[in-house]
Amino acid sequence: MEQVQAIRAGGTGASVPIEHCQVCGHSALENVLSLGYMPPVNQMVTIGEVPRQQPWFPTNLLYCSTCELVQLGLAVDPVIIFPPDYPYTSGTTRILRENFADLYAECAAMLKLSGDDLVVDIGSNDGTLLSNFQSGGHRVLGIEPTDVGRIADKRGIPTMQRYFSPKIAREVRRQYGAARLVTAANCFAHMEDVHAVTDGIVELLAPDGVFVSESHYLIGLLDRLQYDTIYHEHLRYYSLTSLSHLLEVHDLEVFHARAIPTHGGSVRVYAARRGSQKVRPSVAQMKAAEPKGAAMRERLATFRKDVLLSKLRLLSIIRDLKEKGARICGISAPSRASTLINYIGLDEGVIDYVCEIPGSLKIGKYMPGTLIPVVDEGRLFAENPECAIIFSWHIADELTSILRKKSFMGILITPLPNPHML
Ligand SMILES: [Zn+2]
């Protein structure tokens, strides 16, 4: 393996600038975009608490022309970005539940999983992904660093509350045996020291084992102007080209990949020990469609320009509404809403409140970096304000029909990719 100095913010209680590519170590990284300083998206202050000092971190995106990786310019200590009271649960989002059911069906058919096979999910969250494999009769184990793992445990899905590492991989292997399948959904781009993590995955895999990752897809991010998915949890923004490069360093070969709809556009990638699986045409097809080198540089420059224009257009719509005296609220508080709100510069003077569905762990907190309260959506239907901005715009169709059914009458705005009234 190439010697690449690991980025380690863990244990610093602070942050470390990324001066070398996280995957290949190349040091001449090019700046793609700067969103200014941002608060951690999941540290939410309880409403009414005395305002205290809060950390803000520079948020910029870098491009490595050697391995094609687009990455964040700063690594923040995971204890800051994944606090034990991390409020995200995947089971509450329909599109994620459906996606995990689809992942199970695809894996079960493709890998011909048997009852004895062990399936390990890294970053297993509330156990939604593994519940499908458990219902299918397979042995399952979740690894999840935050308290959300206890929800999974209560559902009967065994979960270790730890950060994944080669040490944990060896521990799991000793206790449970090798894994036929290791999954990492929406977390393989998050973990620092990705080379150690990948080594751990290789150690955990049986000789015929398969590693399936799902990550937000760089090309979809660029095409749909999803700059709001840029925040400190997401250290890397993979194309299939850059992800394959990373896995190859560890002798893993990508043998199948396909686009999936989660998080506004993700990629599901199947990898195994080199030569152990037949490589499908999907891999070459997807890689061929991705810009590289000078073409990628040009694509990123266009992205930077479009992000700025999108911000100015949204502000212009909001200004017009405010001049007419409209009350504006927000629909849903996903992590991405924090980037959008802070980059655009929205505060409690512009947005009265943000609604979440009953049961959300975010209700009763302020949106990060602001004094915009997150409230139960009942308030929206009781007050019927003139306008609502859909922060979960990537599922705007689904939300619009629900909101209309529940009799919300106001104007609905989607902030991205092109800000407009629905
Ligand atoms: Zn690189």
Short mmCIF file of C-alpha atoms and ligand atoms in Angstrom, two decimals:
data_model
loop_
_atom_site.label_atom_id
_atom_site.label_comp_id
_atom_site.label_asym_id
_atom_site.label_seq_id
_atom_site.Cartn_x
_atom_site.Cartn_y
_atom_site.Cartn_z
CA MET A 1 0.00 0.00 0.00
CA GLU A 2 1.17 3.54 -0.71
CA GLN A 3 2.26 5.46 2.35
CA VAL A 4 -0.31 8.18 2.82
CA GLN A 5 -0.26 10.22 5.97
CA ALA A 6 -3.63 9.79 7.65
CA ILE A 7 -5.72 12.83 8.44
CA ARG A 8 -6.44 12.66 12.15
CA ALA A 9 -8.65 15.21 13.79
CA GLY A 10 -9.99 12.55 16.19
CA GLY A 11 -8.77 13.21 19.72
CA THR A 12 -7.81 16.83 19.02
CA GLY A 13 -11.18 18.16 20.15
CA ALA A 14 -10.79 20.59 17.26
CA SER A 15 -9.99 20.40 13.54
CA VAL A 16 -7.10 19.74 11.17
CA PRO A 17 -6.72 21.34 7.72
CA ILE A 18 -6.41 18.84 4.87
CA GLU A 19 -3.17 19.66 3.08
CA HIS A 20 -2.63 16.31 1.35
CA CYS A 21 -5.16 14.26 -0.57
CA GLN A 22 -6.84 11.86 1.87
CA VAL A 23 -6.55 9.01 -0.63
CA CYS A 24 -3.31 9.44 -2.61
CA GLY A 25 -1.34 11.95 -0.52
CA HIS A 26 -0.88 14.41 -3.41
CA SER A 27 -0.26 17.88 -1.95
CA ALA A 28 -1.20 20.30 -4.74
CA LEU A 29 -4.94 20.31 -4.04
CA GLU A 30 -7.03 22.82 -5.98
CA ASN A 31 -9.72 24.95 -4.36
CA VAL A 32 -13.15 24.30 -5.91
CA LEU A 33 -15.56 26.24 -3.74
CA SER A 34 -15.70 28.03 -0.41
CA LEU A 35 -18.94 28.25 1.56
CA GLY A 36 -17.41 30.31 4.36
CA TYR A 37 -17.52 29.25 8.01
CA MET A 38 -20.16 26.77 9.19
CA PRO A 39 -21.34 25.37 12.53
CA PRO A 40 -21.41 21.56 12.93
CA VAL A 41 -24.76 20.53 11.43
CA ASN A 42 -25.83 18.19 14.21
CA GLN A 43 -24.92 20.18 17.29
CA MET A 44 -28.26 21.75 17.98
CA VAL A 45 -28.82 23.98 20.99
CA THR A 46 -32.03 23.48 23.01
CA ILE A 47 -34.55 26.31 22.63
CA GLY A 48 -34.33 28.77 25.49
CA GLU A 49 -30.82 27.77 26.56
CA VAL A 50 -28.49 30.68 27.30
CA PRO A 51 -26.44 31.32 24.12
CA ARG A 52 -22.92 29.97 24.51
CA GLN A 53 -19.80 29.90 22.45
CA GLN A 54 -20.22 27.65 19.40
CA PRO A 55 -17.54 26.32 17.05
CA TRP A 56 -17.53 27.42 13.39
CA PHE A 57 -15.32 25.76 10.84
CA PRO A 58 -14.07 26.84 7.40
CA THR A 59 -15.96 24.89 4.75
CA ASN A 60 -14.26 24.55 1.41
CA LEU A 61 -14.00 21.89 -1.25
CA LEU A 62 -10.72 20.72 -2.81
CA TYR A 63 -9.94 18.71 -5.94
CA CYS A 64 -7.06 16.27 -6.37
CA SER A 65 -6.17 15.96 -10.05
CA THR A 66 -4.01 12.88 -9.34
CA CYS A 67 -6.76 10.54 -8.09
CA GLU A 68 -9.85 12.66 -8.99
CA LEU A 69 -11.02 12.87 -5.38
CA VAL A 70 -13.09 15.90 -4.41
CA GLN A 71 -12.76 16.43 -0.68
CA LEU A 72 -13.39 18.79 2.19
CA GLY A 73 -10.56 21.14 3.17
CA LEU A 74 -10.89 20.49 6.91
CA ALA A 75 -11.30 17.42 9.10
CA VAL A 76 -13.18 18.02 12.35
CA ASP A 77 -12.87 15.74 15.40
CA PRO A 78 -15.65 13.12 15.09
CA VAL A 79 -16.75 13.73 18.70
CA ILE A 80 -17.81 17.21 17.55
CA ILE A 81 -19.66 16.13 14.41
CA PHE A 82 -21.07 12.84 15.67
CA PRO A 83 -21.95 13.66 19.29
CA PRO A 84 -23.50 10.78 21.30
CA ASP A 85 -26.87 12.54 21.05
CA TYR A 86 -26.59 12.65 17.24
CA PRO A 87 -30.20 13.26 16.15
CA TYR A 88 -30.30 11.48 12.78
CA THR A 89 -32.29 8.26 12.28
CA SER A 90 -32.58 6.65 8.86
CA GLY A 91 -35.78 4.70 9.69
CA THR A 92 -37.88 7.88 9.60
CA THR A 93 -37.31 8.51 5.87
CA ARG A 94 -39.43 6.48 3.47
CA ILE A 95 -36.96 6.68 0.57
CA LEU A 96 -34.19 5.28 2.82
CA ARG A 97 -36.35 2.43 4.09
CA GLU A 98 -37.26 1.50 0.51
CA ASN A 99 -33.65 1.78 -0.59
CA PHE A 100 -32.44 -0.59 2.14
CA ALA A 101 -35.15 -3.10 1.23
CA ASP A 102 -33.91 -2.85 -2.37
CA LEU A 103 -30.28 -3.25 -1.25
CA TYR A 104 -31.25 -6.41 0.61
CA ALA A 105 -33.12 -7.88 -2.37
CA GLU A 106 -30.24 -7.07 -4.73
CA CYS A 107 -27.54 -8.50 -2.41
CA ALA A 108 -29.52 -11.63 -1.52
CA ALA A 109 -30.04 -12.45 -5.20
CA MET A 110 -26.58 -11.47 -6.43
CA LEU A 111 -24.55 -13.09 -3.63
CA LYS A 112 -26.90 -16.02 -2.95
CA LEU A 113 -26.69 -15.36 0.79
CA SER A 114 -27.39 -18.29 3.07
CA GLY A 115 -28.74 -18.37 6.61
CA ASP A 116 -25.30 -18.75 8.20
CA ASP A 117 -23.82 -15.77 6.42
CA LEU A 118 -22.81 -12.85 8.61
CA VAL A 119 -23.75 -9.35 7.47
CA VAL A 120 -21.97 -6.44 9.20
CA ASP A 121 -23.21 -2.89 8.72
CA ILE A 122 -20.77 -0.10 9.51
CA GLY A 123 -22.48 3.09 10.68
CA SER A 124 -25.61 1.02 11.26
CA ASN A 125 -27.61 3.91 12.74
CA ASP A 126 -31.02 2.71 13.98
CA GLY A 127 -30.65 -0.72 12.32
CA THR A 128 -33.02 -0.01 9.41
CA LEU A 129 -30.66 -1.53 6.82
CA LEU A 130 -29.87 -4.64 8.89
CA SER A 131 -33.51 -5.28 9.80
CA ASN A 132 -34.02 -6.39 6.18
CA PHE A 133 -31.20 -8.94 6.40
CA GLN A 134 -32.39 -10.11 9.81
CA SER A 135 -35.91 -10.70 8.48
CA GLY A 136 -34.28 -12.64 5.64
CA GLY A 137 -32.83 -15.04 8.24
CA HIS A 138 -29.18 -13.95 8.14
CA ARG A 139 -26.86 -13.26 11.06
CA VAL A 140 -26.41 -9.50 11.48
CA LEU A 141 -24.21 -7.13 13.47
CA GLY A 142 -24.29 -3.34 13.52
CA ILE A 143 -21.41 -1.03 14.41
CA GLU A 144 -22.52 2.46 15.36
CA PRO A 145 -20.68 5.07 17.44
CA THR A 146 -23.67 7.18 18.53
CA ASP A 147 -26.55 6.53 20.94
CA VAL A 148 -28.84 5.93 17.94
CA GLY A 149 -27.35 2.39 18.01
CA ARG A 150 -29.40 1.71 21.16
CA ILE A 151 -32.59 2.05 19.11
CA ALA A 152 -31.31 -0.81 16.95
CA ASP A 153 -30.38 -2.88 20.02
CA LYS A 154 -33.90 -2.41 21.39
CA ARG A 155 -35.27 -3.66 18.06
CA GLY A 156 -33.26 -6.83 18.54
CA ILE A 157 -30.43 -5.96 16.15
CA PRO A 158 -27.11 -6.59 17.94
CA THR A 159 -25.08 -3.38 17.78
CA MET A 160 -21.61 -2.47 19.04
CA GLN A 161 -21.45 1.20 20.03
CA ARG A 162 -17.98 1.91 18.65
CA TYR A 163 -16.16 3.73 15.83
CA PHE A 164 -15.14 1.16 13.21
CA SER A 165 -11.37 0.44 12.97
CA PRO A 166 -9.06 -2.51 12.17
CA LYS A 167 -9.07 -3.30 15.92
CA ILE A 168 -12.87 -3.57 15.93
CA ALA A 169 -12.73 -5.63 12.72
CA ARG A 170 -10.46 -8.18 14.45
CA GLU A 171 -12.70 -8.20 17.52
CA VAL A 172 -15.77 -8.89 15.37
CA ARG A 173 -13.97 -11.60 13.44
CA ARG A 174 -12.92 -13.35 16.66
CA GLN A 175 -16.40 -13.22 18.13
CA TYR A 176 -18.60 -13.80 15.08
CA GLY A 177 -16.33 -15.10 12.31
CA ALA A 178 -15.65 -13.50 8.91
CA ALA A 179 -18.36 -11.50 7.15
CA ARG A 180 -19.86 -12.56 3.85
CA LEU A 181 -21.13 -9.04 3.39
CA VAL A 182 -19.97 -5.73 4.85
CA THR A 183 -22.14 -2.70 4.16
CA ALA A 184 -21.46 1.00 4.71
CA ALA A 185 -24.40 3.18 3.75
CA ASN A 186 -23.89 6.91 3.81
CA CYS A 187 -20.81 6.74 6.04
CA PHE A 188 -17.86 5.56 3.89
CA ALA A 189 -17.27 9.17 2.85
CA HIS A 190 -17.48 10.32 6.46
CA MET A 191 -14.78 8.39 8.29
CA GLU A 192 -11.34 9.87 8.70
CA ASP A 193 -8.29 7.68 8.16
CA VAL A 194 -10.13 5.93 5.36
CA HIS A 195 -7.13 3.69 4.63
CA ALA A 196 -7.29 2.16 8.13
CA VAL A 197 -11.06 1.76 7.77
CA THR A 198 -10.66 -0.01 4.43
CA ASP A 199 -7.93 -2.25 5.89
CA GLY A 200 -10.41 -3.16 8.63
CA ILE A 201 -13.08 -4.02 6.05
CA VAL A 202 -10.64 -6.25 4.15
CA GLU A 203 -9.71 -8.04 7.42
CA LEU A 204 -13.36 -8.59 8.23
CA LEU A 205 -14.35 -9.99 4.82
CA ALA A 206 -14.45 -13.73 4.15
CA PRO A 207 -12.41 -14.82 1.06
CA ASP A 208 -15.60 -14.63 -1.04
CA GLY A 209 -16.89 -11.63 0.92
CA VAL A 210 -18.33 -8.50 -0.66
CA PHE A 211 -18.19 -4.90 0.46
CA VAL A 212 -21.12 -2.71 -0.57
CA SER A 213 -20.95 1.02 0.00
CA GLU A 214 -23.52 3.70 -0.69
CA SER A 215 -22.29 7.26 -0.87
CA HIS A 216 -23.57 10.55 -2.11
CA TYR A 217 -22.48 10.72 -5.75
CA LEU A 218 -20.22 13.59 -6.81
CA ILE A 219 -21.57 13.79 -10.34
CA GLY A 220 -25.17 14.02 -9.07
CA LEU A 221 -24.05 16.63 -6.56
CA LEU A 222 -22.60 18.75 -9.38
CA ASP A 223 -25.50 18.19 -11.80
CA ARG A 224 -28.19 19.09 -9.25
CA LEU A 225 -26.15 21.82 -7.57
CA GLN A 226 -26.34 20.08 -4.21
CA TYR A 227 -23.81 22.29 -2.45
CA ASP A 228 -26.05 21.91 0.61
CA THR A 229 -24.65 18.38 1.11
CA ILE A 230 -21.24 19.90 1.75
CA TYR A 231 -20.65 19.85 5.50
CA HIS A 232 -18.08 18.49 7.91
CA GLU A 233 -19.54 14.99 8.21
CA HIS A 234 -18.76 14.52 4.53
CA LEU A 235 -15.00 14.41 4.17
CA ARG A 236 -15.02 12.94 0.65
CA TYR A 237 -17.30 13.31 -2.40
CA TYR A 238 -16.78 10.20 -4.51
CA SER A 239 -17.05 9.64 -8.18
CA LEU A 240 -16.80 5.98 -9.17
CA THR A 241 -13.33 6.79 -10.54
CA SER A 242 -12.00 8.15 -7.23
CA LEU A 243 -13.72 5.50 -5.10
CA SER A 244 -12.35 2.68 -7.28
CA HIS A 245 -8.89 4.17 -6.92
CA LEU A 246 -9.18 4.14 -3.12
CA LEU A 247 -10.41 0.53 -3.02
CA GLU A 248 -7.73 -0.66 -5.47
CA VAL A 249 -5.04 0.55 -3.06
CA HIS A 250 -6.38 -2.19 -0.74
CA ASP A 251 -6.66 -4.84 -3.45
CA LEU A 252 -10.40 -4.51 -3.65
CA GLU A 253 -11.94 -4.46 -7.10
CA VAL A 254 -15.23 -2.76 -7.95
CA PHE A 255 -17.38 -5.27 -9.84
CA HIS A 256 -20.73 -3.51 -10.02
CA ALA A 257 -22.05 0.03 -9.49
CA ARG A 258 -25.30 1.80 -10.02
CA ALA A 259 -26.98 5.10 -9.26
CA ILE A 260 -29.63 5.06 -6.51
CA PRO A 261 -32.04 7.85 -5.52
CA THR A 262 -31.16 8.36 -1.82
CA HIS A 263 -29.99 11.74 -0.51
CA GLY A 264 -30.77 13.36 -3.86
CA GLY A 265 -28.49 11.03 -5.85
CA SER A 266 -26.13 8.37 -4.51
CA VAL A 267 -24.04 5.55 -5.89
CA ARG A 268 -24.12 1.91 -4.72
CA VAL A 269 -20.77 0.24 -5.28
CA TYR A 270 -19.96 -3.48 -4.98
CA ALA A 271 -16.35 -4.48 -4.37
CA ALA A 272 -14.55 -7.73 -3.59
CA ARG A 273 -11.02 -9.13 -3.48
CA ARG A 274 -9.39 -8.66 -6.87
CA GLY A 275 -10.36 -11.41 -9.29
CA SER A 276 -12.97 -13.02 -7.02
CA GLN A 277 -16.02 -11.65 -8.87
CA LYS A 278 -16.82 -11.12 -12.51
CA VAL A 279 -16.67 -7.38 -13.29
CA ARG A 280 -19.93 -6.16 -14.82
CA PRO A 281 -20.16 -3.66 -17.69
CA SER A 282 -21.83 -1.13 -15.33
CA VAL A 283 -18.40 -0.24 -13.91
CA ALA A 284 -16.77 0.84 -17.19
CA GLN A 285 -19.98 2.55 -18.32
CA MET A 286 -20.28 4.70 -15.22
CA LYS A 287 -16.60 5.62 -15.16
CA ALA A 288 -16.62 6.58 -18.84
CA ALA A 289 -19.42 9.07 -18.21
CA GLU A 290 -17.50 10.89 -15.45
CA PRO A 291 -15.41 13.98 -16.33
CA LYS A 292 -11.73 13.73 -15.45
CA GLY A 293 -8.69 16.01 -15.47
CA ALA A 294 -9.24 19.21 -17.47
CA ALA A 295 -12.90 18.33 -18.07
CA MET A 296 -13.47 17.91 -14.32
CA ARG A 297 -11.69 21.18 -13.58
CA GLU A 298 -14.01 22.95 -16.01
CA ARG A 299 -17.07 21.18 -14.57
CA LEU A 300 -16.09 22.31 -11.06
CA ALA A 301 -15.58 25.92 -12.18
CA THR A 302 -19.11 25.96 -13.64
CA PHE A 303 -20.42 24.49 -10.39
CA ARG A 304 -18.79 27.28 -8.36
CA LYS A 305 -20.37 29.97 -10.54
CA ASP A 306 -23.81 28.30 -10.43
CA VAL A 307 -23.75 27.94 -6.64
CA LEU A 308 -23.27 31.68 -6.23
CA LEU A 309 -26.02 32.53 -8.74
CA SER A 310 -28.39 30.11 -7.03
CA LYS A 311 -27.79 31.83 -3.69
CA LEU A 312 -28.51 35.27 -5.16
CA ARG A 313 -31.68 34.05 -6.88
CA LEU A 314 -33.05 32.52 -3.69
CA LEU A 315 -32.32 35.75 -1.78
CA SER A 316 -34.12 37.73 -4.46
CA ILE A 317 -37.27 35.55 -4.14
CA ILE A 318 -37.16 35.87 -0.35
CA ARG A 319 -36.72 39.65 -0.51
CA ASP A 320 -39.80 40.02 -2.74
CA LEU A 321 -41.88 37.92 -0.35
CA LYS A 322 -40.67 39.79 2.72
CA GLU A 323 -41.42 43.17 1.11
CA LYS A 324 -45.01 41.97 0.78
CA GLY A 325 -45.01 41.07 4.48
CA ALA A 326 -45.09 37.30 4.01
CA ARG A 327 -44.40 34.96 6.90
CA ILE A 328 -41.88 32.34 5.81
CA CYS A 329 -41.17 29.02 7.47
CA GLY A 330 -39.05 26.01 6.56
CA ILE A 331 -40.12 22.45 5.84
CA SER A 332 -37.91 19.82 7.52
CA ALA A 333 -34.50 20.15 9.11
CA PRO A 334 -32.13 17.67 7.48
CA SER A 335 -28.39 18.26 7.99
CA ARG A 336 -28.21 19.82 4.54
CA ALA A 337 -30.61 22.60 5.66
CA SER A 338 -27.91 23.85 8.00
CA THR A 339 -25.47 24.41 5.14
CA LEU A 340 -28.11 26.13 3.04
CA ILE A 341 -29.36 28.38 5.85
CA ASN A 342 -25.88 29.41 6.94
CA TYR A 343 -24.49 29.89 3.43
CA ILE A 344 -27.47 31.94 2.29
CA GLY A 345 -27.49 33.84 5.59
CA LEU A 346 -31.05 33.09 6.72
CA ASP A 347 -31.90 33.80 10.37
CA GLU A 348 -34.90 33.96 12.69
CA GLY A 349 -35.84 37.34 11.22
CA VAL A 350 -36.41 35.71 7.83
CA ILE A 351 -37.54 32.18 8.77
CA ASP A 352 -40.05 32.05 11.65
CA TYR A 353 -39.51 28.34 12.32
CA VAL A 354 -38.65 25.04 10.67
CA CYS A 355 -41.13 22.13 10.91
CA GLU A 356 -40.36 18.50 11.51
CA ILE A 357 -42.73 15.56 11.71
CA PRO A 358 -43.82 14.48 15.22
CA GLY A 359 -41.19 12.30 16.92
CA SER A 360 -38.21 14.03 15.29
CA LEU A 361 -35.28 14.38 17.70
CA LYS A 362 -34.68 17.90 16.33
CA ILE A 363 -37.92 19.41 17.65
CA GLY A 364 -37.22 21.79 20.52
CA LYS A 365 -33.78 22.76 19.20
CA TYR A 366 -32.47 25.68 17.17
CA MET A 367 -31.21 25.24 13.63
CA PRO A 368 -27.39 25.17 13.87
CA GLY A 369 -25.76 28.59 13.90
CA THR A 370 -29.11 30.41 14.24
CA LEU A 371 -32.01 31.10 16.60
CA ILE A 372 -34.54 29.56 14.16
CA PRO A 373 -36.58 27.11 16.25
CA VAL A 374 -37.45 23.62 15.02
CA VAL A 375 -41.10 22.87 15.88
CA ASP A 376 -43.72 20.17 15.38
CA GLU A 377 -45.35 20.54 11.97
CA GLY A 378 -48.75 20.99 13.69
CA ARG A 379 -47.85 24.68 14.02
CA LEU A 380 -47.60 25.03 10.24
CA PHE A 381 -51.13 23.72 9.70
CA ALA A 382 -52.52 25.80 12.57
CA GLU A 383 -50.95 29.08 11.38
CA ASN A 384 -50.83 28.53 7.60
CA PRO A 385 -48.07 31.09 6.86
CA GLU A 386 -47.90 32.63 3.37
CA CYS A 387 -44.78 30.74 2.34
CA ALA A 388 -42.66 27.69 3.13
CA ILE A 389 -39.20 26.78 1.86
CA ILE A 390 -38.69 23.05 1.41
CA PHE A 391 -35.24 22.32 2.83
CA SER A 392 -35.60 18.61 1.96
CA TRP A 393 -35.99 19.76 -1.63
CA HIS A 394 -34.59 16.47 -2.96
CA ILE A 395 -37.92 14.89 -1.92
CA ALA A 396 -40.04 17.97 -2.76
CA ASP A 397 -42.61 16.02 -4.80
CA GLU A 398 -43.37 13.67 -1.95
CA LEU A 399 -43.50 16.51 0.61
CA THR A 400 -45.65 18.79 -1.55
CA SER A 401 -48.42 16.24 -1.92
CA ILE A 402 -48.34 15.49 1.84
CA LEU A 403 -48.45 19.21 2.73
CA ARG A 404 -51.32 19.92 0.35
CA LYS A 405 -53.26 16.92 1.67
CA LYS A 406 -52.81 18.27 5.18
CA SER A 407 -54.24 21.57 3.90
CA PHE A 408 -51.19 23.84 3.78
CA MET A 409 -52.28 26.66 1.46
CA GLY A 410 -49.16 28.85 1.23
CA ILE A 411 -46.55 29.25 -1.51
CA LEU A 412 -43.98 26.46 -1.60
CA ILE A 413 -40.41 27.23 -2.64
CA THR A 414 -37.75 24.77 -3.62
CA PRO A 415 -34.34 26.35 -2.95
CA LEU A 416 -32.29 24.10 -5.28
CA PRO A 417 -31.09 23.39 -7.91
CA ASN A 418 -32.89 26.38 -9.37
CA PRO A 419 -34.76 28.37 -6.67
CA HIS A 420 -38.41 28.69 -7.68
CA MET A 421 -42.00 28.65 -6.46
CA LEU A 422 -43.74 25.33 -7.01
ZN ZN B 1 -5.60 12.22 -4.59
#
